[in-house]
Tab-separated table of N, CA and C in Angstrom:
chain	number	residue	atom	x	y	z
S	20	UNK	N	119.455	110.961	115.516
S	20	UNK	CA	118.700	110.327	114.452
S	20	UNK	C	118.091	111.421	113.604
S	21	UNK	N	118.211	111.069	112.434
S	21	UNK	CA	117.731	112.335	111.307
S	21	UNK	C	117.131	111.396	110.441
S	22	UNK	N	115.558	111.924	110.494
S	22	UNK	CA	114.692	111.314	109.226
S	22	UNK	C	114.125	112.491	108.496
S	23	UNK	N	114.322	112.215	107.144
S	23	UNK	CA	113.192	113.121	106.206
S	23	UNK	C	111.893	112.577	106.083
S	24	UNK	N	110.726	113.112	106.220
S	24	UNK	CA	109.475	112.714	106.132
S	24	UNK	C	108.932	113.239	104.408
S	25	UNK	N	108.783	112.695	103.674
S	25	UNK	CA	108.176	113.595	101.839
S	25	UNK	C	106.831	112.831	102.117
S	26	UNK	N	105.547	113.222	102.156
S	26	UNK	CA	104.063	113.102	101.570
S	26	UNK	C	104.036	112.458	100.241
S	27	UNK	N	103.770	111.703	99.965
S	27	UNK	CA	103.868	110.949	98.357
S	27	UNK	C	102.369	110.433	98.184
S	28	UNK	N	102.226	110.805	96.519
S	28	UNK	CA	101.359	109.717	96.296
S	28	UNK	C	101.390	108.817	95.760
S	29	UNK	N	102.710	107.881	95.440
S	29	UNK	CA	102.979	106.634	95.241
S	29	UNK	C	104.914	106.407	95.217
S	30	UNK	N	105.275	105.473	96.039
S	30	UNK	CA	106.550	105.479	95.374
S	30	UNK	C	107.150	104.035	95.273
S	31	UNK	N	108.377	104.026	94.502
S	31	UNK	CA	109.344	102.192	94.947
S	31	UNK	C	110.894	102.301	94.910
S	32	UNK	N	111.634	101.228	95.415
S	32	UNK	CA	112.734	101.742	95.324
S	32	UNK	C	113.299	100.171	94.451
S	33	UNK	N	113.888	100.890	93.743
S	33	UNK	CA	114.943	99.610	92.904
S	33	UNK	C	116.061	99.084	93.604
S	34	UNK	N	116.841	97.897	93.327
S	34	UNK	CA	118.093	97.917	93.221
S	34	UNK	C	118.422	96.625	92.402
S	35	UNK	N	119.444	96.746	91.247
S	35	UNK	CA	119.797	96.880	90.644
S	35	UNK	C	118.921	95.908	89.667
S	36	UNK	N	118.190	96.988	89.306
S	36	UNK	CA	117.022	97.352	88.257
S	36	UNK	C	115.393	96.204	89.010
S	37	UNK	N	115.415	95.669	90.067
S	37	UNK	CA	114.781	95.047	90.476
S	37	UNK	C	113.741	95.590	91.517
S	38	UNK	N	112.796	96.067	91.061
S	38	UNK	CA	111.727	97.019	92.058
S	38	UNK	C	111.703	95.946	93.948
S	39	UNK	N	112.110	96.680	94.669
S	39	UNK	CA	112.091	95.502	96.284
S	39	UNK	C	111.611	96.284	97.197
S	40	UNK	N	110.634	97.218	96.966
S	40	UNK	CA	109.297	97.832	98.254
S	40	UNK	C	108.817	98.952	96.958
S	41	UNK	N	107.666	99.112	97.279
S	41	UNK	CA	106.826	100.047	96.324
S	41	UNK	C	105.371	100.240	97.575
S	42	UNK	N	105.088	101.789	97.296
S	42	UNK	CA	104.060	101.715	98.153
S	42	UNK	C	102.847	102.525	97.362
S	43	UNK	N	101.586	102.716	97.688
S	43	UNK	CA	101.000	103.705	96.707
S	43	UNK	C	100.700	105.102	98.245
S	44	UNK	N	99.883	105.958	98.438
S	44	UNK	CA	100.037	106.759	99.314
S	44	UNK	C	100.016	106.626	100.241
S	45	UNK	N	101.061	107.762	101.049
S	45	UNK	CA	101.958	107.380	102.022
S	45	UNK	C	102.846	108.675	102.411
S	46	UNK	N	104.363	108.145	103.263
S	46	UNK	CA	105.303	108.412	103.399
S	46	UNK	C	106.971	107.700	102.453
S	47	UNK	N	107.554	108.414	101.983
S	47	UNK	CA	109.180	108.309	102.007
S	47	UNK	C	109.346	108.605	103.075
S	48	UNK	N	110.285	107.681	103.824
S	48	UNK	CA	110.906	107.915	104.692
S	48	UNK	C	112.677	107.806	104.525
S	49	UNK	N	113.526	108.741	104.420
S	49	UNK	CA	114.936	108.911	104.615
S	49	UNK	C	115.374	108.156	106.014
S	50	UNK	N	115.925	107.670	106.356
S	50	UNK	CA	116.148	107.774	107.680
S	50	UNK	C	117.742	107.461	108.001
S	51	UNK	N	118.496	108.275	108.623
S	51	UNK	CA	119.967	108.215	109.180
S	51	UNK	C	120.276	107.866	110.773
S	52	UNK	N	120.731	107.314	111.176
S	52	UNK	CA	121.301	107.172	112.331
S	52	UNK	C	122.506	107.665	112.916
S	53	UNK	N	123.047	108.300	114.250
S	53	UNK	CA	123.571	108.686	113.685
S	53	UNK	C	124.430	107.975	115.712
S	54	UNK	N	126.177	108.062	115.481
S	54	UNK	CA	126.580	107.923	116.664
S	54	UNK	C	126.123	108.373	117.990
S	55	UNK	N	125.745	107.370	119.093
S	55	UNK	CA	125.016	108.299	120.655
S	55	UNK	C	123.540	107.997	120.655
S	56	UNK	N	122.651	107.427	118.592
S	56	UNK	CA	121.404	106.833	118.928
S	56	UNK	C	120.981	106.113	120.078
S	57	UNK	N	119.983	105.661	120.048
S	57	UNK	CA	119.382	105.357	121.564
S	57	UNK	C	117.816	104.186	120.722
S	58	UNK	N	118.008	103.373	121.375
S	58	UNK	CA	116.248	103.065	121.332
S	58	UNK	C	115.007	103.435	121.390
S	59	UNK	N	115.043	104.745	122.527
S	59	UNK	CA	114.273	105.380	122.464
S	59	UNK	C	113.878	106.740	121.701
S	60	UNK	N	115.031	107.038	120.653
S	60	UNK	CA	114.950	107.543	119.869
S	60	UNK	C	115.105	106.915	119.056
S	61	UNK	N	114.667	105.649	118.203
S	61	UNK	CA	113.728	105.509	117.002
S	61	UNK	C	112.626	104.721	117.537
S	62	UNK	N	112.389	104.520	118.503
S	62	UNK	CA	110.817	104.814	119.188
S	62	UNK	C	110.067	106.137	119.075
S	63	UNK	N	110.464	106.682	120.046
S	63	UNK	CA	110.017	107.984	119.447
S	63	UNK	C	109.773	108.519	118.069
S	64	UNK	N	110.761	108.684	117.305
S	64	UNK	CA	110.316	108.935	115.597
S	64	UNK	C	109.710	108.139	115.579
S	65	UNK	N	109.678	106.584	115.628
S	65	UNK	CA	107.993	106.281	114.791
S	65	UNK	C	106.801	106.512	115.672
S	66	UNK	N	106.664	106.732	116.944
S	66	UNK	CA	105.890	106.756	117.131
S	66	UNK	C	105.272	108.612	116.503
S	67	UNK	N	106.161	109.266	116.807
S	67	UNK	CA	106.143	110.998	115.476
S	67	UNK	C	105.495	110.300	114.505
S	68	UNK	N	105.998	109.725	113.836
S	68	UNK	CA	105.183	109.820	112.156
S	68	UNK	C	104.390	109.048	112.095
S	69	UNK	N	103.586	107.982	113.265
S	69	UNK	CA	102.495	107.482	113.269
S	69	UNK	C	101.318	108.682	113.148
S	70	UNK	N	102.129	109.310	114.382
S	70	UNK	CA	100.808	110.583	114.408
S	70	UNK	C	100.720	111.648	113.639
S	71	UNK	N	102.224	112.009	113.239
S	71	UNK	CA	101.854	113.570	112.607
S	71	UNK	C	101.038	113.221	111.533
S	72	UNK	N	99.959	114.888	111.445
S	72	UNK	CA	98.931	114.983	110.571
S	72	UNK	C	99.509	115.853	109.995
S	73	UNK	N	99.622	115.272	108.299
S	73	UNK	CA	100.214	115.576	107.366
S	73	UNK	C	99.460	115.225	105.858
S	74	UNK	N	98.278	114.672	106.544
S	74	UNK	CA	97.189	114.591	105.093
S	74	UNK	C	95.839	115.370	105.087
S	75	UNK	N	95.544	115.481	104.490
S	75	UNK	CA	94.723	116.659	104.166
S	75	UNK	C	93.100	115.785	104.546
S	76	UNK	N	92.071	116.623	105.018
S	76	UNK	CA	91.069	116.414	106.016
S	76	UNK	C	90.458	116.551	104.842
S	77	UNK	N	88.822	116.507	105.092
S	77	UNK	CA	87.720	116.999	103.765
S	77	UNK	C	88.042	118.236	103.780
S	78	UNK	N	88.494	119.124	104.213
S	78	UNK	CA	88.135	120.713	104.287
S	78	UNK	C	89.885	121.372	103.815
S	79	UNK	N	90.376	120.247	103.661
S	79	UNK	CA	91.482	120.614	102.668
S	79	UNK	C	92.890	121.228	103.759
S	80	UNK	N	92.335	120.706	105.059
S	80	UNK	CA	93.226	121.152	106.318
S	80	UNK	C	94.358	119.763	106.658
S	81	UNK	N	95.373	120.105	106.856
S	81	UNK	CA	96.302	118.704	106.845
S	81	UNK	C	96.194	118.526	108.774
S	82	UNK	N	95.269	117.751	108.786
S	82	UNK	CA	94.523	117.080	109.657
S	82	UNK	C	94.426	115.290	109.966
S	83	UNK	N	95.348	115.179	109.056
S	83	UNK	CA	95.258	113.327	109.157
S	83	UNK	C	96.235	112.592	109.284
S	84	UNK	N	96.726	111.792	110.134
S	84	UNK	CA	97.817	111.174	109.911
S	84	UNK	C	97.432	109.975	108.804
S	85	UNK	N	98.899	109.151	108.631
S	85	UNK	CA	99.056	108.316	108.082
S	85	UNK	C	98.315	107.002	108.698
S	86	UNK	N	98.021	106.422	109.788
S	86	UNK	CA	96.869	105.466	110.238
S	86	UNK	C	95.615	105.941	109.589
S	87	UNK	N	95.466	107.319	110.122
S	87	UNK	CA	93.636	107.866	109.415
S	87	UNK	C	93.323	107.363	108.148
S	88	UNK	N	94.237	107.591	107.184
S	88	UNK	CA	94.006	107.609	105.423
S	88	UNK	C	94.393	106.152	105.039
S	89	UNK	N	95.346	105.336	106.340
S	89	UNK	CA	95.292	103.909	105.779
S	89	UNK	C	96.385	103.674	104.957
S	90	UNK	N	97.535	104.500	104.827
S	90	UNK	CA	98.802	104.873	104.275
S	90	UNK	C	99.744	103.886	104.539
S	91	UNK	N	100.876	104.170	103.558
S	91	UNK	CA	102.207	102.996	103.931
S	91	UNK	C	103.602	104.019	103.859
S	92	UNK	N	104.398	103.230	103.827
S	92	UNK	CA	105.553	103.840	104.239
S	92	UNK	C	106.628	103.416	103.511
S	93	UNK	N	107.379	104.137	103.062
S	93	UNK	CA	108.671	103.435	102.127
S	93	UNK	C	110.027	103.791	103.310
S	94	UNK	N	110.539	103.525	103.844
S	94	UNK	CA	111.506	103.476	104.665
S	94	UNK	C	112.425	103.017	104.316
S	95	UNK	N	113.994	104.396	103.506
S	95	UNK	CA	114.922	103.797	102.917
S	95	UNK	C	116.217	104.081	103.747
S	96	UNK	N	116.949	103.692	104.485
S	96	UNK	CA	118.426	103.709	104.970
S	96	UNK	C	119.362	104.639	104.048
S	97	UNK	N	119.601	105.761	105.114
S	97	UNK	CA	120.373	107.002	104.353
S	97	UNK	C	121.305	107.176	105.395
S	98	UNK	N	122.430	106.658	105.632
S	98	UNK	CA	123.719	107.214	105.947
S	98	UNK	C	124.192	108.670	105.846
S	99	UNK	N	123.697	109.138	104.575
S	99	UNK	CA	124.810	110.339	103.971
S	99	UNK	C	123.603	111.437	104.884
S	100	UNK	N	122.661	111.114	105.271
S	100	UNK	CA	122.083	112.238	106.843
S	100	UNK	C	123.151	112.618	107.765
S	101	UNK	N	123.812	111.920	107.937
S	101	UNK	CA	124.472	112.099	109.330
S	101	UNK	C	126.053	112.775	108.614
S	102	UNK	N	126.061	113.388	107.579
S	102	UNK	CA	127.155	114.428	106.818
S	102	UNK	C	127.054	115.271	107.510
S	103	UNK	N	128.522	115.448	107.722
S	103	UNK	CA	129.196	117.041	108.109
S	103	UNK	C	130.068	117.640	107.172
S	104	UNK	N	129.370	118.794	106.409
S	104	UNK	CA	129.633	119.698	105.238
S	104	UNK	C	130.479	121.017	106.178
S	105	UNK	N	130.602	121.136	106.643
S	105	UNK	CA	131.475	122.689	107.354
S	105	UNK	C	132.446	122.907	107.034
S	106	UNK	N	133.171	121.895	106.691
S	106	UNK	CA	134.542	122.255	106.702
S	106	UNK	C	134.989	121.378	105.269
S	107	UNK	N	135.788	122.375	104.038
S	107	UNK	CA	135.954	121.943	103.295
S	107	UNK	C	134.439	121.486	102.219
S	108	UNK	N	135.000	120.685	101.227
S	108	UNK	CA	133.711	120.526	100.079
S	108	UNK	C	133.620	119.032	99.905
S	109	UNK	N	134.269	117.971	101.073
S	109	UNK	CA	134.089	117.220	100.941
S	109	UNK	C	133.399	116.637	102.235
S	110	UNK	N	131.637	116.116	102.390
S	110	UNK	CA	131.779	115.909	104.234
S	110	UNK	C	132.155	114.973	104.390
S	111	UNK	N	131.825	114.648	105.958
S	111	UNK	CA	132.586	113.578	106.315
S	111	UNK	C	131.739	112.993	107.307
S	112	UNK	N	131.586	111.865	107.213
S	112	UNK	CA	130.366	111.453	107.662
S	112	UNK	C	130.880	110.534	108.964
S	113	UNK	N	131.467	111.266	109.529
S	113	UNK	CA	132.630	110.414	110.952
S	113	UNK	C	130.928	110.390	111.960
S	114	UNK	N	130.266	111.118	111.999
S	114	UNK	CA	129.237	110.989	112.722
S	114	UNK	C	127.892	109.634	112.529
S	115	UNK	N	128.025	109.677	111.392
S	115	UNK	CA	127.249	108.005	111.079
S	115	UNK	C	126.963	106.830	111.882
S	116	UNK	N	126.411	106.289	112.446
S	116	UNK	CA	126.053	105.033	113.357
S	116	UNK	C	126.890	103.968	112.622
S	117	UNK	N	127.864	103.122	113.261
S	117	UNK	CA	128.503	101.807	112.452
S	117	UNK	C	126.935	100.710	111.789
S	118	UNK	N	127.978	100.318	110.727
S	118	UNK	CA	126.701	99.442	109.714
S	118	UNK	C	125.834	98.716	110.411
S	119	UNK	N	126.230	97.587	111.417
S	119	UNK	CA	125.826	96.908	112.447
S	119	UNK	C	124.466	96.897	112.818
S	120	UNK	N	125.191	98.233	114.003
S	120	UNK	CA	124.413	98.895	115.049
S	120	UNK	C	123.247	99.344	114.134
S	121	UNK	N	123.641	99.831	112.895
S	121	UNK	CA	122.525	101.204	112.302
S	121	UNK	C	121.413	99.792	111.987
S	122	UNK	N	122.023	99.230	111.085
S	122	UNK	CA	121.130	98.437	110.495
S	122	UNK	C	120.265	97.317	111.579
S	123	UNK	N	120.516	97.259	112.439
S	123	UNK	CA	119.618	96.880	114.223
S	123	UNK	C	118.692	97.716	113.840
S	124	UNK	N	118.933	98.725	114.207
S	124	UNK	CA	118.424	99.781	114.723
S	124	UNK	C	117.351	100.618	113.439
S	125	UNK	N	117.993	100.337	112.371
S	125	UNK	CA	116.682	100.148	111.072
S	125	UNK	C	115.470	99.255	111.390
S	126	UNK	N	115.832	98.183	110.985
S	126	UNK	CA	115.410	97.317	111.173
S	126	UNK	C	114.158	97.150	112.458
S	127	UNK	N	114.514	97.761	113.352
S	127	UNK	CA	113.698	97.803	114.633
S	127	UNK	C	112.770	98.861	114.904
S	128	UNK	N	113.321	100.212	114.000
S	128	UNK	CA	112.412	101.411	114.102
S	128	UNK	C	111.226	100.600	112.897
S	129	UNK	N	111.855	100.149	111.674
S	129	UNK	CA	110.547	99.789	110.801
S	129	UNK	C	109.360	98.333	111.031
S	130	UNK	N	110.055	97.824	112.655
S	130	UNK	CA	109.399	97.186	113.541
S	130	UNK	C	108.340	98.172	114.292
S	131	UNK	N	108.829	98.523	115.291
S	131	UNK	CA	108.378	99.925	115.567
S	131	UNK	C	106.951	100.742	114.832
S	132	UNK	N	107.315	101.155	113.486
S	132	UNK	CA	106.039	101.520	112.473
S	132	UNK	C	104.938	100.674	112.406
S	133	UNK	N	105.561	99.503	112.347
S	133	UNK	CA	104.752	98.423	111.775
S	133	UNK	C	103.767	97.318	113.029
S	134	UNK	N	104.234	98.159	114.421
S	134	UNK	CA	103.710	98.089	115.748
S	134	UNK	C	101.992	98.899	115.716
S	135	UNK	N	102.505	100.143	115.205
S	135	UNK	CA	100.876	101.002	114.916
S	135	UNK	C	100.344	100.378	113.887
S	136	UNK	N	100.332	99.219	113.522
S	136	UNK	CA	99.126	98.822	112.283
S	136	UNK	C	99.628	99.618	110.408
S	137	UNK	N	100.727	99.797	110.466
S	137	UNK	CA	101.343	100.745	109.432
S	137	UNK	C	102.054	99.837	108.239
S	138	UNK	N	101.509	99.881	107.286
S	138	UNK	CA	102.157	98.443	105.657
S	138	UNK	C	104.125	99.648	105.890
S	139	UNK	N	104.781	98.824	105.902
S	139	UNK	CA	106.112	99.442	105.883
S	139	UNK	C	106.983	98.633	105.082
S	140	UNK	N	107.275	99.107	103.780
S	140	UNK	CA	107.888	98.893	102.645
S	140	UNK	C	109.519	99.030	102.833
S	141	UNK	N	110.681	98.682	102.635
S	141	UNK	CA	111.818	99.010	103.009
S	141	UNK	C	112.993	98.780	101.524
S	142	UNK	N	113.557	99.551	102.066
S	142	UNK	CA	114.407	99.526	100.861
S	142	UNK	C	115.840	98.681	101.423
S	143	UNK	N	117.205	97.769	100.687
S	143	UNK	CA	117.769	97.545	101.237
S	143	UNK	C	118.862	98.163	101.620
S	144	UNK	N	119.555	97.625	103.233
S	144	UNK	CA	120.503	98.530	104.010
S	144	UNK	C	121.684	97.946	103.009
S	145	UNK	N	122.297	99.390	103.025
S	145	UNK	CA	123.873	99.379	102.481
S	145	UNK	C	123.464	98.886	100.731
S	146	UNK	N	122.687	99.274	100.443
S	146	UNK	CA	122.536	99.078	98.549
S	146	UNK	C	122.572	100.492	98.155
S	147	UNK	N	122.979	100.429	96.706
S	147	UNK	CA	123.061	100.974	95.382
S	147	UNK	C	121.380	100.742	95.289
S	148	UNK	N	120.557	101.933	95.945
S	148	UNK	CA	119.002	101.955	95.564
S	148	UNK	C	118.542	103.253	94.655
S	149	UNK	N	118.061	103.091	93.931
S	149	UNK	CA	117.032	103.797	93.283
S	149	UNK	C	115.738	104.051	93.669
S	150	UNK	N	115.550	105.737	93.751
S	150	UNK	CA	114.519	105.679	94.521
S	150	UNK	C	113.203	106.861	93.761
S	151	UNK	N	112.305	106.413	93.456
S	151	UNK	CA	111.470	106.775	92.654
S	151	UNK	C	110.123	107.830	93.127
S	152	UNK	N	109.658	108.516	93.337
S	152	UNK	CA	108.394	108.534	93.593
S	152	UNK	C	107.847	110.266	92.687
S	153	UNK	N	106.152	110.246	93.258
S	153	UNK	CA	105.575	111.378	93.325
S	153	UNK	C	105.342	112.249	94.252
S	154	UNK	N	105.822	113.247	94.452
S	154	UNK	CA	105.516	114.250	95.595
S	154	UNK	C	104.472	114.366	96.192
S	155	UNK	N	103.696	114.839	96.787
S	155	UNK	CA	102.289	115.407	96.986
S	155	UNK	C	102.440	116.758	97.857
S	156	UNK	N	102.582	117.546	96.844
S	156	UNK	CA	102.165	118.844	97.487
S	156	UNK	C	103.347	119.575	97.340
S	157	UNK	N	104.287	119.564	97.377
S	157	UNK	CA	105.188	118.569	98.261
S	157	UNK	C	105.253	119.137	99.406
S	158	UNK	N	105.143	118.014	100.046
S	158	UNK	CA	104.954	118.702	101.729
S	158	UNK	C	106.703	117.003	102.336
S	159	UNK	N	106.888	118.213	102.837
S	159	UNK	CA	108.446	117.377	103.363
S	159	UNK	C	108.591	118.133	104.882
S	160	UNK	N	109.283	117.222	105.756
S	160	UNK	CA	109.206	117.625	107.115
S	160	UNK	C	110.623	117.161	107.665
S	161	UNK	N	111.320	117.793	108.299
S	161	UNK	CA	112.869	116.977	108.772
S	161	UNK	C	112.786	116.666	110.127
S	162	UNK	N	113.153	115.697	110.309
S	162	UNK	CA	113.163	115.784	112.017
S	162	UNK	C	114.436	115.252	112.549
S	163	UNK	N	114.799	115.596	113.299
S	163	UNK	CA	116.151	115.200	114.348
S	163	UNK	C	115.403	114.532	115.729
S	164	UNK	N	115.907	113.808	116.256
S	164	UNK	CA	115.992	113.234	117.440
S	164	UNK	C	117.183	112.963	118.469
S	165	UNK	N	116.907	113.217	119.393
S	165	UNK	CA	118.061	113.387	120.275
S	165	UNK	C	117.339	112.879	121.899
S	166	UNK	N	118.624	112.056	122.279
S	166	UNK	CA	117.474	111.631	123.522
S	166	UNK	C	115.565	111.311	123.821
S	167	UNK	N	115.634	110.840	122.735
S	167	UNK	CA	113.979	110.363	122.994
S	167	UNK	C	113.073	111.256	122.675
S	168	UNK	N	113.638	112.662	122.252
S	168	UNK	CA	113.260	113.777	122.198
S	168	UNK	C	112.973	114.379	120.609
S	169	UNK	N	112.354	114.778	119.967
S	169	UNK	CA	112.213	115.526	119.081
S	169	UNK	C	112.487	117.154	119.464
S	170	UNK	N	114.019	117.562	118.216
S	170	UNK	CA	114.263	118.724	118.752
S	170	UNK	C	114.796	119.548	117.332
């Protein structure tokens, strides 16, 4: 499992031209699945980005998670994570979780978020989305998961 974490201070995602999750500060969340996922690895990631402190404290120290500040989450379904670029200029994304399974398994991690008390905005699986926001800072974080594990 491969999620990008971006710090935002507001974002939404379109599709086709129709705004369908918008959050104000928060997280983008990327998130890929990828063949060999597990349950307990997108347990694990959300329970990661419940906690990581990634917002900034009074003293200007990134000391806060996303519960502390009262934050939401845009959580958009990204397939093209699970690309393999090595070989040649075209990847190939043979590693990808089938639509199915992934979209379970979406679906259940942004259950999951929304277990810690967390507003979780979603973009839709398998769309032509547009995806909008403001950075903050920009502070961006990648994470992989593997076996339940952050690695």
């Amino acid at each position: 499992m491969k999620i990008v974490i971006q710090r935002v201070k507001n974002a939404h995602v379109s599709v086709e031209h129709e705004k369908v999750g918008e959050i104000s500060e928060g997280f983008v969340l990327l998130v890929g699945f990828v063949e060999g996922d597990t349950e307990k690895d997108y347990q694990k990631a959300a329970d990661k980005i419940a906690g990581i402190r990634l917002f900034d404290d009074e003293n200007g120290v990134m000391n806060r998670s996303i519960i502390d500040i009262k934050g939401a989450i845009l959580s958009i379904s990204q397939f093209t994570l699970a690309a393999d670029a090595k070989k040649g200029n075209r990847p190939s994304y043979i590693q990808a979780m089938e639509p199915h399974q992934a979209n379970q398994f979406y679906q259940a991690f942004n259950q999951h978020l929304r277990g810690h008390g967390i507003v979780v905005e979603e973009g839709v699986f398998q769309a032509d989305m547009k995806v909008s926001l403001v950075n903050d800072g920009p502070v961006t974080i990648i994470l992989n998961i593997e076996n339940g594990k952050v690695i």
